[in-house]
Amino acid sequence: MSEAATIVPAWRVAGDWFDVCKCNIPCPCAFAQPPTYGDCEGVLVWHIREGHYGEVRLDGLNVLMLGTFVGNVWAEHSDAYAAVFLDERADGGQQGALQMIFGGQAGGWPAQLVAMLGPEMRGMDIAPIEVEFADDLATWRAAVPGRVEARAEALTGPTTPDGARVQSTGLPGCETGPGQLATWGRATTDQADAFGFTWNRAGRSSKTITFDWSGPD
């Protein structure tokens, strides 16, 4: 048994993730290509439908991150910065579990993602995080009131069947790891003013992707 396994309990989190970002639709990062404008910045949101860290339940909790980088996030890149908000509804044990998982210390896919991105952290805060996903994935949104607002609507066009969603599997640059389903959208709101991250735009790329992670292996 590895040293990590003797320290970190068995854990699993499953739910829904989405982003809104600076790139044109579809965001090239999802295809392991450089971002549209050479750099990318945006909002990343995780809603845990069900999860645990040892005996600590994590069902229903949210995590939101602001991030930016230059270059191909899956290859050569630089100037990676991030800041994280943890759900204020989480108690002390849950906050600690979320920090371990999403900070990469608990292993699993988040550890690989953090090692690859290697961001400089600008800060972390405990805050109210509002997250909503329409049952039919027509829309999704998240907010940290007064600091971050992200809204998106499912991508459609003149030949999209009623109620159908533009979806992808097997993405070569899937932010939530292998084997997940992505639904593409268009950001209607993408605003941030926190930890030195400041932007306000709409009409760029968004996608929501399922996630199902476990560790510590």
Short mmCIF file of C-alpha atoms in Angstrom, two decimals:
data_model
loop_
_atom_site.label_atom_id
_atom_site.label_comp_id
_atom_site.label_asym_id
_atom_site.label_seq_id
_atom_site.Cartn_x
_atom_site.Cartn_y
_atom_site.Cartn_z
CA MET A 1 0.00 0.00 0.00
CA SER A 2 1.33 3.45 -0.93
CA GLU A 3 2.13 6.10 1.69
CA ALA A 4 -0.75 8.22 0.33
CA ALA A 5 -3.19 5.36 0.82
CA THR A 6 -2.18 5.02 4.50
CA ILE A 7 -2.90 8.73 5.09
CA VAL A 8 -5.77 9.53 2.74
CA PRO A 9 -9.04 7.59 3.20
CA ALA A 10 -10.93 6.08 0.30
CA TRP A 11 -12.99 8.77 -1.37
CA ARG A 12 -15.26 9.36 -4.34
CA VAL A 13 -17.05 12.37 -5.78
CA ALA A 14 -19.42 12.35 -8.76
CA GLY A 15 -21.37 15.18 -10.29
CA ASP A 16 -21.42 17.92 -12.88
CA TRP A 17 -18.76 20.42 -13.93
CA PHE A 18 -18.94 23.39 -16.26
CA ASP A 19 -16.85 26.28 -17.45
CA VAL A 20 -17.28 29.58 -19.24
CA CYS A 21 -14.13 30.91 -20.85
CA LYS A 22 -12.49 33.40 -23.19
CA CYS A 23 -12.25 31.02 -26.17
CA ASN A 24 -14.48 30.93 -29.23
CA ILE A 25 -16.96 28.04 -29.54
CA PRO A 26 -15.88 25.27 -29.23
CA CYS A 27 -13.02 25.86 -26.79
CA PRO A 28 -9.89 24.32 -28.39
CA CYS A 29 -8.56 23.34 -24.96
CA ALA A 30 -11.09 20.48 -24.90
CA PHE A 31 -9.38 19.11 -28.01
CA ALA A 32 -5.89 19.50 -26.46
CA GLN A 33 -5.15 22.48 -28.73
CA PRO A 34 -3.92 26.00 -27.87
CA PRO A 35 -6.68 28.44 -26.84
CA THR A 36 -8.27 30.71 -29.43
CA TYR A 37 -6.38 33.85 -28.44
CA GLY A 38 -3.19 32.21 -27.16
CA ASP A 39 -4.31 32.47 -23.56
CA CYS A 40 -7.43 31.40 -21.71
CA GLU A 41 -9.23 32.60 -18.61
CA GLY A 42 -12.52 31.62 -17.14
CA VAL A 43 -14.74 30.21 -14.42
CA LEU A 44 -14.78 26.50 -13.52
CA VAL A 45 -17.56 25.03 -11.38
CA TRP A 46 -18.04 21.62 -9.73
CA HIS A 47 -21.33 20.44 -8.22
CA ILE A 48 -20.98 17.21 -6.24
CA ARG A 49 -24.16 15.20 -6.58
CA GLU A 50 -22.85 12.46 -4.32
CA GLY A 51 -19.54 11.99 -2.60
CA HIS A 52 -17.58 11.05 0.48
CA TYR A 53 -14.09 11.40 1.89
CA GLY A 54 -13.79 8.49 4.25
CA GLU A 55 -16.81 8.95 6.54
CA VAL A 56 -17.29 12.61 5.60
CA ARG A 57 -20.26 13.11 3.28
CA LEU A 58 -19.88 15.67 0.49
CA ASP A 59 -23.27 15.39 -1.24
CA GLY A 60 -24.60 18.64 -2.69
CA LEU A 61 -21.51 20.78 -2.10
CA ASN A 62 -19.99 23.14 -4.67
CA VAL A 63 -16.51 24.34 -5.60
CA LEU A 64 -15.73 27.24 -7.94
CA MET A 65 -12.38 28.23 -9.41
CA LEU A 66 -11.11 31.22 -11.38
CA GLY A 67 -8.15 30.45 -13.60
CA THR A 68 -5.93 31.69 -16.39
CA PHE A 69 -2.95 30.42 -18.38
CA VAL A 70 -0.96 31.10 -21.55
CA GLY A 71 -0.34 28.38 -24.17
CA ASN A 72 -1.67 24.84 -24.41
CA VAL A 73 -2.80 23.71 -20.97
CA TRP A 74 -2.20 20.09 -21.99
CA ALA A 75 1.34 20.78 -23.26
CA GLU A 76 3.69 23.75 -23.01
CA HIS A 77 2.12 26.62 -21.07
CA SER A 78 2.99 29.37 -18.63
CA ASP A 79 1.50 32.07 -16.39
CA ALA A 80 -1.01 29.73 -14.78
CA TYR A 81 -2.90 31.33 -11.89
CA ALA A 82 -5.94 30.21 -9.93
CA ALA A 83 -8.17 31.07 -6.98
CA VAL A 84 -10.75 28.83 -5.34
CA PHE A 85 -14.06 29.31 -3.55
CA LEU A 86 -15.35 26.55 -1.25
CA ASP A 87 -19.02 26.16 -0.37
CA GLU A 88 -19.87 28.03 2.84
CA ARG A 89 -22.36 25.25 3.72
CA ALA A 90 -19.45 22.87 4.27
CA ASP A 91 -18.44 22.28 7.89
CA GLY A 92 -14.82 22.06 8.98
CA GLY A 93 -14.42 18.41 8.08
CA GLN A 94 -16.02 18.88 4.69
CA GLN A 95 -13.89 21.94 3.94
CA GLY A 96 -10.77 19.94 4.73
CA ALA A 97 -11.92 17.10 2.50
CA LEU A 98 -12.65 19.46 -0.41
CA GLN A 99 -9.22 21.06 -0.06
CA MET A 100 -7.53 17.65 -0.08
CA ILE A 101 -9.44 16.42 -3.14
CA PHE A 102 -9.48 19.56 -5.28
CA GLY A 103 -5.99 20.58 -4.21
CA GLY A 104 -4.67 17.29 -5.55
CA GLN A 105 -3.28 15.96 -2.24
CA ALA A 106 -5.79 13.09 -2.15
CA GLY A 107 -4.69 11.57 -5.46
CA GLY A 108 -6.97 10.54 -8.30
CA TRP A 109 -7.68 12.67 -11.38
CA PRO A 110 -7.45 16.03 -9.51
CA ALA A 111 -3.85 15.24 -8.57
CA GLN A 112 -2.99 14.70 -12.24
CA LEU A 113 -4.76 17.90 -13.27
CA VAL A 114 -3.08 20.04 -10.60
CA ALA A 115 0.34 18.59 -11.47
CA MET A 116 -0.21 19.33 -15.16
CA LEU A 117 -1.53 22.88 -14.72
CA GLY A 118 0.82 23.82 -11.87
CA PRO A 119 -1.00 27.07 -11.03
CA GLU A 120 0.18 29.76 -8.67
CA MET A 121 -2.65 30.19 -6.17
CA ARG A 122 -3.91 33.73 -5.66
CA GLY A 123 -6.19 32.80 -2.80
CA MET A 124 -9.02 30.75 -1.38
CA ASP A 125 -12.24 31.83 0.28
CA ILE A 126 -15.27 30.26 1.92
CA ALA A 127 -18.35 31.77 0.27
CA PRO A 128 -21.93 31.13 -0.83
CA ILE A 129 -21.84 29.38 -4.21
CA GLU A 130 -25.09 29.21 -6.16
CA VAL A 131 -25.18 26.45 -8.79
CA GLU A 132 -28.06 25.38 -11.03
CA PHE A 133 -28.32 22.87 -13.86
CA ALA A 134 -31.59 22.56 -15.79
CA ASP A 135 -32.84 18.98 -15.78
CA ASP A 136 -32.71 18.94 -19.60
CA LEU A 137 -29.32 20.75 -19.68
CA ALA A 138 -30.84 23.67 -21.55
CA THR A 139 -29.06 26.07 -19.20
CA TRP A 140 -26.53 26.06 -16.39
CA ARG A 141 -25.29 28.79 -14.06
CA ALA A 142 -23.21 29.57 -10.99
CA ALA A 143 -22.51 32.63 -8.88
CA VAL A 144 -20.56 33.87 -5.92
CA PRO A 145 -22.76 36.91 -5.27
CA GLY A 146 -21.04 40.19 -6.00
CA ARG A 147 -17.84 38.49 -7.19
CA VAL A 148 -18.49 35.88 -9.90
CA GLU A 149 -21.39 35.25 -12.29
CA ALA A 150 -21.41 32.52 -14.96
CA ARG A 151 -24.41 31.59 -17.09
CA ALA A 152 -24.70 29.52 -20.26
CA GLU A 153 -27.29 28.04 -22.57
CA ALA A 154 -27.04 24.82 -24.54
CA LEU A 155 -25.71 25.26 -28.07
CA THR A 156 -28.37 24.94 -30.75
CA GLY A 157 -28.78 25.79 -34.43
CA PRO A 158 -31.17 25.56 -37.34
CA THR A 159 -30.64 21.81 -37.76
CA THR A 160 -30.60 20.85 -34.07
CA PRO A 161 -33.61 18.61 -33.30
CA ASP A 162 -35.95 19.92 -30.61
CA GLY A 163 -34.57 19.14 -27.17
CA ALA A 164 -31.35 17.63 -28.53
CA ARG A 165 -27.96 18.60 -27.09
CA VAL A 166 -24.64 19.01 -28.88
CA GLN A 167 -22.48 16.47 -27.05
CA SER A 168 -19.02 14.90 -27.25
CA THR A 169 -17.34 11.82 -25.84
CA GLY A 170 -13.70 10.86 -25.94
CA LEU A 171 -12.44 14.45 -25.82
CA PRO A 172 -8.63 14.50 -25.99
CA GLY A 173 -8.52 17.36 -23.50
CA CYS A 174 -11.37 16.56 -21.12
CA GLU A 175 -10.96 18.64 -17.95
CA THR A 176 -12.82 16.12 -15.80
CA GLY A 177 -10.85 13.10 -17.00
CA PRO A 178 -11.33 10.19 -19.39
CA GLY A 179 -14.70 8.65 -20.22
CA GLN A 180 -16.93 11.63 -19.51
CA LEU A 181 -19.80 13.19 -21.50
CA ALA A 182 -19.57 16.86 -22.55
CA THR A 183 -22.49 19.09 -23.53
CA TRP A 184 -21.62 22.26 -25.44
CA GLY A 185 -23.07 25.68 -24.79
CA ARG A 186 -22.68 29.42 -25.22
CA ALA A 187 -21.92 31.71 -22.28
CA THR A 188 -24.56 34.37 -21.75
CA THR A 189 -22.74 35.85 -18.74
CA ASP A 190 -19.07 35.52 -17.78
CA GLN A 191 -18.08 38.01 -15.08
CA ALA A 192 -15.40 37.97 -12.41
CA ASP A 193 -13.98 40.49 -9.97
CA ALA A 194 -12.02 38.60 -7.31
CA PHE A 195 -8.42 37.80 -6.37
CA GLY A 196 -7.10 40.02 -9.20
CA PHE A 197 -9.18 38.27 -11.86
CA THR A 198 -11.34 40.81 -13.67
CA TRP A 199 -13.40 40.32 -16.83
CA ASN A 200 -16.91 40.80 -18.21
CA ARG A 201 -17.97 39.17 -21.48
CA ALA A 202 -20.59 36.98 -23.12
CA GLY A 203 -21.05 34.87 -26.22
CA ARG A 204 -17.95 32.71 -25.82
CA SER A 205 -17.49 29.01 -25.15
CA SER A 206 -19.06 26.99 -22.38
CA LYS A 207 -19.43 23.29 -21.74
CA THR A 208 -20.73 21.08 -18.98
CA ILE A 209 -19.10 17.70 -18.37
CA THR A 210 -19.86 14.94 -15.89
CA PHE A 211 -17.18 13.82 -13.46
CA ASP A 212 -16.68 10.69 -11.38
CA TRP A 213 -13.43 10.60 -9.41
CA SER A 214 -12.07 8.37 -6.69
CA GLY A 215 -8.85 7.90 -4.78
CA PRO A 216 -6.35 7.94 -3.32
CA ASP A 217 -4.87 5.74 -6.09
#
